[in-house]
Amino acid sequence: MRKISHLLLFALLCLAFAPVNPAHAVIDAEPSQTEIDDYRDLISQDVRLAGIGYRLAKANAAYCSQKMQYSGLILHDIAQYADPQFIRHIFPFTQEIEISGVVKDSPADNAGIAAGDGVINFGDNLWQWENHPAPTSWQKGFERLADFKQILRGAFNENAALSFMLQRGVTRQQFLIKSEQVCLSEFEVSSGGNLTAGANGIKIRISMGLMNYAPNDDELSVVVAHEMAHNLLRHRQFLKENGVSDGIGRIFGKSAKLRRGTEEQADRLAIWLIYNAGYDPQSAINFWIRYGKEHGQGIFTEPTHDRWKNRVKFINEEISAIHKMKLDNEKLMDEKGFVKLDPPLLSAFRIENILDDGAQQQ
Ligand SMILES: [Zn+2]
């Protein structure tokens, strides 16, 4: 039953991102309840991922080298859908760009903003609609939304608090979002049933298949934190600078060794990131054992990635190290015995990069 709904959802995603939507190209078909539910499920997974990402990026902000201002707004553009008429049956779209979701307890949530609010403008009319007319294709719809997000990000980095003029139903309302500083990170759910995850330096992508594979947020936080660790330690840049091949060569010799080193670091750092965010580090063991047994040859276990038994060993070592550092910081513990800890891999990375920056300036 679960498999069937995945297939259906995948088919819907293909429809949503296809240039022509054959099912709805001719007549203004109304979506079925299943279609409505599947689109809403997609949005709710977006919100779920952003929520986990926010918790990780906020809890570890003090230890990250690169930071950004975060609002908690999740957006979509009517033009990114192949059949805007069809999609209006599912989402209100009172304006062309709309809040698709709001991360719980984020600045946007605290400001009272809700899913379905249409964006009229923000700041001092920082978004010039006339410079961004209605896109002519769904690809251009994604491009317009990317432009919007870039301008919004820049505005928040200049002014931590920004006003928003939004349309809710037939009324216009003003809201003030006081953004928060978090680790530089973006999150995106990608379509497809495969269990894939990736990090490009800033953005973290988790496939819909993997979102559904992780039964609870504690387990999903393990995968998100692993990818975030790659970004925070700038592994992509490190591998590029060391001439590590992206192609098939990556699984041989020096390339494989360097990649395996970055994978081990990501596994180790992830445990500290999830601990600081209040997730259960033990979930990492549960996740990798389950994943390892079910997908021994999956993407996480190709020769560049350590076998799951090794990963469990690293994780146990890090859990012991966390326990030890907690005892060293006993006086700082709260009433529940919790104290935030500076992950050793991040403190070493900060020192290394300050030294590097200094060396470059000389
Ligand atoms: Zn990895």
PDB file of N, CA and C and ligand atoms in Angstrom, residues 226-227 230 263 305, ligand 1:
ATOM      1  N   HIS A 226      24.449  14.682   8.570  1.00  0.00           N
ATOM      2  CA  HIS A 226      25.591  14.140   7.813  1.00  0.00           C
ATOM      3  C   HIS A 226      25.882  15.059   6.613  1.00  0.00           C
ATOM      4  N   GLU A 227      24.827  15.432   5.882  1.00  0.00           N
ATOM      5  CA  GLU A 227      25.018  16.308   4.709  1.00  0.00           C
ATOM      6  C   GLU A 227      25.445  17.707   5.152  1.00  0.00           C
ATOM      7  N   HIS A 230      29.137  17.833   5.820  1.00  0.00           N
ATOM      8  CA  HIS A 230      29.945  17.990   4.599  1.00  0.00           C
ATOM      9  C   HIS A 230      30.068  19.483   4.246  1.00  0.00           C
ATOM     10  N   GLU A 263      33.848  11.266   4.486  1.00  0.00           N
ATOM     11  CA  GLU A 263      32.636  10.562   4.945  1.00  0.00           C
ATOM     12  C   GLU A 263      32.720  10.247   6.440  1.00  0.00           C
ATOM     13  N   HIS A 305      32.339   5.143   0.757  1.00  0.00           N
ATOM     14  CA  HIS A 305      31.682   5.255   2.056  1.00  0.00           C
ATOM     15  C   HIS A 305      32.017   4.014   2.884  1.00  0.00           C
TER      16      HIS A 305
HETATM   17 ZN    ZN B   1      28.414  11.646   2.783  1.00  0.00          ZN
END
